Amino acid sequence: MNEKIALITGGGRGIGAAISTTLARDGFDIWLNYLSSDMQAQKTKSQIESLGRQCLLLKFDVTCAKSVEDSLSPLLENNTPFVLVNNAGIKKDSLLIWMKENEWRDVISTTLNGFFNTVKTVLPFMLRRREGRIINIASAAAHYGVPGQSNYSAAKAGLIGAVKSLAVEVAKRNVLVNAISPGFIETEMLQGLPIEEILKTIPLGRLGKAEEVAELVSFLASDKANYITGKVFQVDGGIG
Ligand code: NDP
């Protein structure tokens, strides 16, 4: 049995790719989930393999309970990831007055149903092994109002609530559950946003790098974080 596996949702590109390669650097083999970006997932897999670790590509939609279970259950019969990173997320920005029902539902579903579906599938195995780390990528938008993001803010604030409850439920079995709230991180998700205006709101005066989020995941996945659970960490250049 492999003791060091990390499962990362949305791990093919952006912050998820940085998390995948950083945890590979730390010695984890990677189960890399993605939805549609085949080439970027393949590229990240090659980077992981060049670090000497194994990478299994798992193409499934985190919002679909059946797909999550069908993909993971056969693997979980033989191996249990020590780390699950719920990173998959989307944004569909619109002022609430104009927001379509599907824009509300899809954003919330990706974050919250994604969390529920992956945790429901993996958690029983972590509890049995009496160890595990569930690290969840929330957002600064959960903490501060952002016009046009009521769906995204609701999803990420809901995720933080779920993290706090779950952390208390599973602490006795040594499964630690935390959240990270990134600020503005340089990925495709920022496309179309007014970057010059955004920079004025960031005390450190620049966007964050995906690797700067990944290093906190690395810490929370390590033995250095054995006494940390139910917490939210902001990586946002000092916003707010
Ligand atoms: P990207 O848009 O660059 O990447 C999103 C990732 O999520 C992709 O890998 C995508 O897979 C995956 N994904 C989306 N929907 C699903 C789904 N239904 N099932 C499986 N995978 C899915 O975003 P970032 O890297 O910037 O964001 C990563 C996380 O960080 C998100 O949760 C986001 O909300 C959060 N975040 C980002 C911030 C930023 O400034 N960039 C700030 C705060 C939080 P594929 O490409 O294969 O479709």
PDB file of C-alpha atoms and ligand atoms in Angstrom, residues 10 12-16 33-37 60-63 87-90 110 137-139 152 156 182-185 187-190, ligand 1:
ATOM      1  CA  GLY A  10      -9.077  20.486 -10.759  1.00  0.00           C
ATOM      2  CA  GLY A  12      -4.544  20.010 -14.315  1.00  0.00           C
ATOM      3  CA  ARG A  13      -4.055  23.752 -14.510  1.00  0.00           C
ATOM      4  CA  GLY A  14      -3.892  26.956 -12.464  1.00  0.00           C
ATOM      5  CA  ILE A  15      -3.642  26.673  -8.694  1.00  0.00           C
ATOM      6  CA  GLY A  16      -4.472  22.948  -8.832  1.00  0.00           C
ATOM      7  CA  ASN A  33      -8.669  14.976 -11.288  1.00  0.00           C
ATOM      8  CA  TYR A  34      -9.678  17.309 -14.097  1.00  0.00           C
ATOM      9  CA  LEU A  35     -12.792  17.976 -16.157  1.00  0.00           C
ATOM     10  CA  SER A  36     -12.004  19.121 -19.708  1.00  0.00           C
ATOM     11  CA  SER A  37      -8.426  20.397 -20.183  1.00  0.00           C
ATOM     12  CA  PHE A  60     -14.531  13.280 -13.900  1.00  0.00           C
ATOM     13  CA  ASP A  61     -16.999  15.989 -12.965  1.00  0.00           C
ATOM     14  CA  VAL A  62     -16.904  16.674  -9.220  1.00  0.00           C
ATOM     15  CA  THR A  63     -20.546  17.796  -9.312  1.00  0.00           C
ATOM     16  CA  ASN A  87      -9.594  22.784  -5.486  1.00  0.00           C
ATOM     17  CA  ALA A  88     -12.001  22.543  -8.461  1.00  0.00           C
ATOM     18  CA  GLY A  89     -13.948  25.763  -8.807  1.00  0.00           C
ATOM     19  CA  ILE A  90     -15.564  28.020 -11.377  1.00  0.00           C
ATOM     20  CA  THR A 110     -18.988  22.934  -8.272  1.00  0.00           C
ATOM     21  CA  ILE A 137      -9.602  26.028  -1.569  1.00  0.00           C
ATOM     22  CA  ALA A 138     -12.078  28.766  -0.616  1.00  0.00           C
ATOM     23  CA  SER A 139     -11.564  32.431  -1.566  1.00  0.00           C
ATOM     24  CA  TYR A 152     -19.168  32.588  -5.805  1.00  0.00           C
ATOM     25  CA  LYS A 156     -16.953  29.736  -0.792  1.00  0.00           C
ATOM     26  CA  PRO A 182      -6.563  32.896  -1.812  1.00  0.00           C
ATOM     27  CA  GLY A 183      -6.870  36.516  -2.899  1.00  0.00           C
ATOM     28  CA  PHE A 184      -6.161  37.395  -6.538  1.00  0.00           C
ATOM     29  CA  ILE A 185      -3.905  34.694  -7.961  1.00  0.00           C
ATOM     30  CA  THR A 187      -4.442  32.135 -13.341  1.00  0.00           C
ATOM     31  CA  GLU A 188      -6.943  31.924 -16.192  1.00  0.00           C
ATOM     32  CA  MET A 189      -9.689  32.606 -13.629  1.00  0.00           C
ATOM     33  CA  LEU A 190      -8.658  36.284 -13.548  1.00  0.00           C
TER      34      LEU A 190
HETATM   35  P1  NDP B   1      -8.794  27.865 -13.097  1.00  0.00           P
HETATM   36  O1  NDP B   1     -10.000  28.364 -13.793  1.00  0.00           O
HETATM   37  O2  NDP B   1      -7.444  28.181 -13.644  1.00  0.00           O
HETATM   38  O3  NDP B   1      -8.887  26.270 -12.894  1.00  0.00           O
HETATM   39  C1  NDP B   1     -10.063  25.682 -12.437  1.00  0.00           C
HETATM   40  C2  NDP B   1      -9.831  24.192 -12.322  1.00  0.00           C
HETATM   41  O4  NDP B   1     -11.055  23.584 -11.827  1.00  0.00           O
HETATM   42  C3  NDP B   1      -9.522  23.538 -13.649  1.00  0.00           C
HETATM   43  O5  NDP B   1      -8.506  22.601 -13.436  1.00  0.00           O
HETATM   44  C4  NDP B   1     -10.838  22.841 -14.030  1.00  0.00           C
HETATM   45  O6  NDP B   1     -10.637  21.664 -14.796  1.00  0.00           O
HETATM   46  C5  NDP B   1     -11.368  22.472 -12.662  1.00  0.00           C
HETATM   47  N1  NDP B   1     -12.803  22.244 -12.658  1.00  0.00           N
HETATM   48  C6  NDP B   1     -13.788  23.145 -12.854  1.00  0.00           C
HETATM   49  N2  NDP B   1     -14.983  22.549 -12.763  1.00  0.00           N
HETATM   50  C7  NDP B   1     -14.750  21.237 -12.480  1.00  0.00           C
HETATM   51  C8  NDP B   1     -15.574  20.105 -12.280  1.00  0.00           C
HETATM   52  N3  NDP B   1     -16.914  20.205 -12.318  1.00  0.00           N
HETATM   53  N4  NDP B   1     -14.989  18.907 -12.040  1.00  0.00           N
HETATM   54  C9  NDP B   1     -13.651  18.784 -11.999  1.00  0.00           C
HETATM   55  N5  NDP B   1     -12.808  19.830 -12.176  1.00  0.00           N
HETATM   56  C10 NDP B   1     -13.368  21.031 -12.434  1.00  0.00           C
HETATM   57  O7  NDP B   1      -8.930  28.401 -11.628  1.00  0.00           O
HETATM   58  P2  NDP B   1      -7.830  28.638 -10.487  1.00  0.00           P
HETATM   59  O8  NDP B   1      -6.713  27.694 -10.634  1.00  0.00           O
HETATM   60  O9  NDP B   1      -7.572  30.081 -10.426  1.00  0.00           O
HETATM   61  O10 NDP B   1      -8.720  28.257  -9.215  1.00  0.00           O
HETATM   62  C11 NDP B   1      -8.536  27.077  -8.457  1.00  0.00           C
HETATM   63  C12 NDP B   1      -9.372  27.226  -7.192  1.00  0.00           C
HETATM   64  O11 NDP B   1      -8.921  28.377  -6.487  1.00  0.00           O
HETATM   65  C13 NDP B   1     -10.855  27.430  -7.454  1.00  0.00           C
HETATM   66  O12 NDP B   1     -11.604  26.767  -6.472  1.00  0.00           O
HETATM   67  C14 NDP B   1     -11.020  28.926  -7.328  1.00  0.00           C
HETATM   68  O13 NDP B   1     -12.343  29.280  -6.971  1.00  0.00           O
HETATM   69  C15 NDP B   1     -10.027  29.229  -6.227  1.00  0.00           C
HETATM   70  N6  NDP B   1      -9.583  30.607  -6.179  1.00  0.00           N
HETATM   71  C16 NDP B   1      -8.906  31.181  -7.215  1.00  0.00           C
HETATM   72  C17 NDP B   1      -8.496  32.497  -7.136  1.00  0.00           C
HETATM   73  C18 NDP B   1      -7.730  33.182  -8.211  1.00  0.00           C
HETATM   74  O14 NDP B   1      -7.503  34.395  -8.091  1.00  0.00           O
HETATM   75  N7  NDP B   1      -7.279  32.530  -9.254  1.00  0.00           N
HETATM   76  C19 NDP B   1      -8.809  33.309  -5.952  1.00  0.00           C
HETATM   77  C20 NDP B   1      -9.519  32.605  -4.918  1.00  0.00           C
HETATM   78  C21 NDP B   1      -9.880  31.307  -5.041  1.00  0.00           C
HETATM   79  P3  NDP B   1     -10.566  21.676 -16.429  1.00  0.00           P
HETATM   80  O15 NDP B   1      -9.627  22.763 -16.820  1.00  0.00           O
HETATM   81  O16 NDP B   1     -10.078  20.307 -16.773  1.00  0.00           O
HETATM   82  O17 NDP B   1     -11.966  21.925 -16.912  1.00  0.00           O
END
